[in-house]
Amino acid sequence: MSRKPPLADGETSRTACARIMIRTGVEEKTGEIIPVPALAERIGWCLELVSRMAGRLVAEHWNTPDVHILASGEDAGGRKLPPNAWMALRRLGWTVAAPAKVNDRIVRMAQEQAGRSLRAVAWRAGLVSGVLATWPGDPAGRTAAEWDAVRSAVPGGGHLSSGVIRSRTRQIAAFERRNGRLPADVFELEPTPRVSRMLLLAACDRQQATIERCEADPAKAILRLQLPTRPAPETYGDWAWVACPIALPPTIPANAVLHLPTLRTVDGKVRADLAHTHPVPKARRTGHTVALGVDWGLNTLLSAGAVRLHDDGKTTALGTGAQFRAAGALAKQHRLRRQFERLRAKADHYARLADPVLDGKQATLNEEIRHISQRRSNLNEALAWSAARWAVDQAVAAGTSVIYLEDLRSMEAGGMGRTQNTRLSQTVRGLITDRMRHLASGVGIAVVTVPPRNTSKHCPFCLTPLRHRKAPDRPTVPGWKWAICPDPQCGWQGDRDQGAWRRIAARGLAHQTKTVTARPGDTMTIHMVVDTMEAKAVITATPKARTDRSTTGPTRPRTTRLTPRRREVPSPAGPTGPAGQRPEGHAPTGRTRLPRAAHRHQGVTTISTAATGHRPRGAALGAGFHLHAHATPPRWEPNRPIPQPQDHAGPHRIPPLIRDATDRDRKCPRAPLPLSS
């Protein structure tokens, strides 16, 4: 089977990964059906053999000379090393003895895993060496000259995130406090890494594993691999071929080429990371005329809008933009983080006490910490996919060919309070960016990061420094949310995030010739801002069309009666019961209460505090991303007739509404009824 899909003009190939679950297997020789527990056990025996050999290889070559030779790409004779890690290790003569009777493909998987780990540490070794060679006088704060020195000493330091250098500096400073000296290299700073338990079937050939689509049903595939029949195989007869049917998810196109997956066992289940390659439209690096600008925020996680570059060089905004609010999910993330920190502090305290009586409590705490960590990971993953999908959908709807977003990898929040700074720093911006690149590549849209300097500070229409205020109705109170342009000829004002996405999109279109593609990953970025190009990165205000305000008819309303402050007409009667109180909500569903509803004090961009005696539900507790989906189920007092319109002497006489819900609940219990149409 070919490993590359056929490509047409204007197409490129994209390799993605889908997580699937293997639910059963069939031993080909005997025809016996292997259930999931037995299949996970047999795969676990193979995992133990591979991880043991890979860990031994990593421990033997966890030193500077060996890693430098592997990262250089050449062997002792000057020949170029193969790209596959297991082939490179065999060229260098790095082998390992198998603990049991295994074929050569099992050793290949161990060498591939060890080679990938040793190649990955080469970049960290160069980074730590550069930081140690230019160790600053004050690790807490480098001077401008010290920053220039460390960037010149670190490989690729000219465009490296400042946060990466700061984190390595803090790690080295902690080692110095513990040992009274600086480490020699990264291999003294970090212990030998733990090798993950997984089977890299991509390092094997058809003598160990194969995968093919089913001819009858292209939505299914068959994975065949050799597995041991006992924990420590003594002969080749202790290995047997097992066929595992796989149901392909709908995210894998029908024309995708399947690759051998990576197998793992999690809680007695077999999970596979199935890689596949399929053709997608090729994204352009330059030549864009319509772009989507994306700005980061906190409760308003993303603010985005489209702009157009005209032939005369002017840039205009297309619409007023949109916002992706995730206040409920971020509030839940914040609560889980605080709970994790409290449990971690308590577990560390038990560890320092070293009391055997507390071992049971410490084990319980560790299990709860693992559970909360999994919940945080799942929430971050769901939030990243949701935000990325929203941004790509906005780009597709606006007909853009590129998404420009600011590069905030080096941002360290400060000056906004301890809680706010922590929440800003915990935002999963990198994960959202990766998911956005993945989804945008499927529709041929480029994702380019731009420098964030002055995107929220300058006016998008005249580049004048803005004045930030607390709210539009409080123009003299300093704040950060509302921006006002002091230039009397411009006079623009609005939400600072709405101005930021205009600046980001205009800057990206003006600097699109400076876009570079970095490998691996083919990520596109604009590293620096050119003053002459930045002067053109302004939004031209579109003239508003004049409306005809001439008086051609009566200016007074047709009725002399003012609109009542609330409806005095009850809702129409439902098909199965009396009418309810407006607003109606949806059609009858048989529910007695809505599954999720936020309290009335829930704000738009803030997490408000509930009133005394009120128990918030739904989005107020972080249940989902739809924060503003509010509805009130209609209720009625029991044993009370439905008020109907009657004829009275006076005009428009209608029976009054029932008492307020709070007064009704004090006197008699309420009986829920189905929603009326």
JSON list of N, CA and C in Angstrom, two decimals, residues 557-569:
[
{"chain": "A", "resi": 557, "resn": "PRO", "atom": "N", "xyz": [-47.21, 58.32, 17.69]},
{"chain": "A", "resi": 557, "resn": "PRO", "atom": "CA", "xyz": [-47.69, 56.94, 17.55]},
{"chain": "A", "resi": 557, "resn": "PRO", "atom": "C", "xyz": [-49.18, 56.90, 17.30]},
{"chain": "A", "resi": 558, "resn": "ARG", "atom": "N", "xyz": [-49.61, 55.81, 16.72]},
{"chain": "A", "resi": 558, "resn": "ARG", "atom": "CA", "xyz": [-51.03, 55.68, 16.36]},
{"chain": "A", "resi": 558, "resn": "ARG", "atom": "C", "xyz": [-51.93, 55.44, 17.56]},
{"chain": "A", "resi": 559, "resn": "THR", "atom": "N", "xyz": [-51.39, 55.16, 18.69]},
{"chain": "A", "resi": 559, "resn": "THR", "atom": "CA", "xyz": [-52.17, 54.93, 19.90]},
{"chain": "A", "resi": 559, "resn": "THR", "atom": "C", "xyz": [-51.75, 55.93, 20.96]},
{"chain": "A", "resi": 560, "resn": "THR", "atom": "N", "xyz": [-52.67, 56.31, 21.74]},
{"chain": "A", "resi": 560, "resn": "THR", "atom": "CA", "xyz": [-52.36, 57.24, 22.83]},
{"chain": "A", "resi": 560, "resn": "THR", "atom": "C", "xyz": [-52.00, 56.52, 24.11]},
{"chain": "A", "resi": 561, "resn": "ARG", "atom": "N", "xyz": [-52.11, 55.20, 24.11]},
{"chain": "A", "resi": 561, "resn": "ARG", "atom": "CA", "xyz": [-51.81, 54.41, 25.31]},
{"chain": "A", "resi": 561, "resn": "ARG", "atom": "C", "xyz": [-50.36, 53.96, 25.27]},
{"chain": "A", "resi": 562, "resn": "LEU", "atom": "N", "xyz": [-49.59, 54.24, 26.30]},
{"chain": "A", "resi": 562, "resn": "LEU", "atom": "CA", "xyz": [-48.20, 53.84, 26.36]},
{"chain": "A", "resi": 562, "resn": "LEU", "atom": "C", "xyz": [-48.07, 52.33, 26.52]},
{"chain": "A", "resi": 563, "resn": "THR", "atom": "N", "xyz": [-46.95, 51.82, 26.07]},
{"chain": "A", "resi": 563, "resn": "THR", "atom": "CA", "xyz": [-46.68, 50.39, 26.21]},
{"chain": "A", "resi": 563, "resn": "THR", "atom": "C", "xyz": [-46.50, 50.05, 27.69]},
{"chain": "A", "resi": 564, "resn": "PRO", "atom": "N", "xyz": [-47.18, 49.04, 28.20]},
{"chain": "A", "resi": 564, "resn": "PRO", "atom": "CA", "xyz": [-47.02, 48.70, 29.62]},
{"chain": "A", "resi": 564, "resn": "PRO", "atom": "C", "xyz": [-45.61, 48.24, 29.92]},
{"chain": "A", "resi": 565, "resn": "ARG", "atom": "N", "xyz": [-45.17, 48.38, 31.16]},
{"chain": "A", "resi": 565, "resn": "ARG", "atom": "CA", "xyz": [-43.84, 47.99, 31.57]},
{"chain": "A", "resi": 565, "resn": "ARG", "atom": "C", "xyz": [-43.66, 46.48, 31.52]},
{"chain": "A", "resi": 566, "resn": "ARG", "atom": "N", "xyz": [-44.75, 45.74, 31.67]},
{"chain": "A", "resi": 566, "resn": "ARG", "atom": "CA", "xyz": [-44.70, 44.29, 31.53]},
{"chain": "A", "resi": 566, "resn": "ARG", "atom": "C", "xyz": [-46.00, 43.83, 30.90]},
{"chain": "A", "resi": 567, "resn": "ARG", "atom": "N", "xyz": [-45.97, 42.67, 30.34]},
{"chain": "A", "resi": 567, "resn": "ARG", "atom": "CA", "xyz": [-47.15, 42.16, 29.64]},
{"chain": "A", "resi": 567, "resn": "ARG", "atom": "C", "xyz": [-48.28, 41.92, 30.63]},
{"chain": "A", "resi": 568, "resn": "GLU", "atom": "N", "xyz": [-49.46, 42.34, 30.22]},
{"chain": "A", "resi": 568, "resn": "GLU", "atom": "CA", "xyz": [-50.64, 42.06, 31.03]},
{"chain": "A", "resi": 568, "resn": "GLU", "atom": "C", "xyz": [-51.52, 41.01, 30.38]},
{"chain": "A", "resi": 569, "resn": "VAL", "atom": "N", "xyz": [-51.03, 40.42, 29.28]},
{"chain": "A", "resi": 569, "resn": "VAL", "atom": "CA", "xyz": [-51.79, 39.38, 28.59]},
{"chain": "A", "resi": 569, "resn": "VAL", "atom": "C", "xyz": [-51.11, 38.05, 28.86]}
]
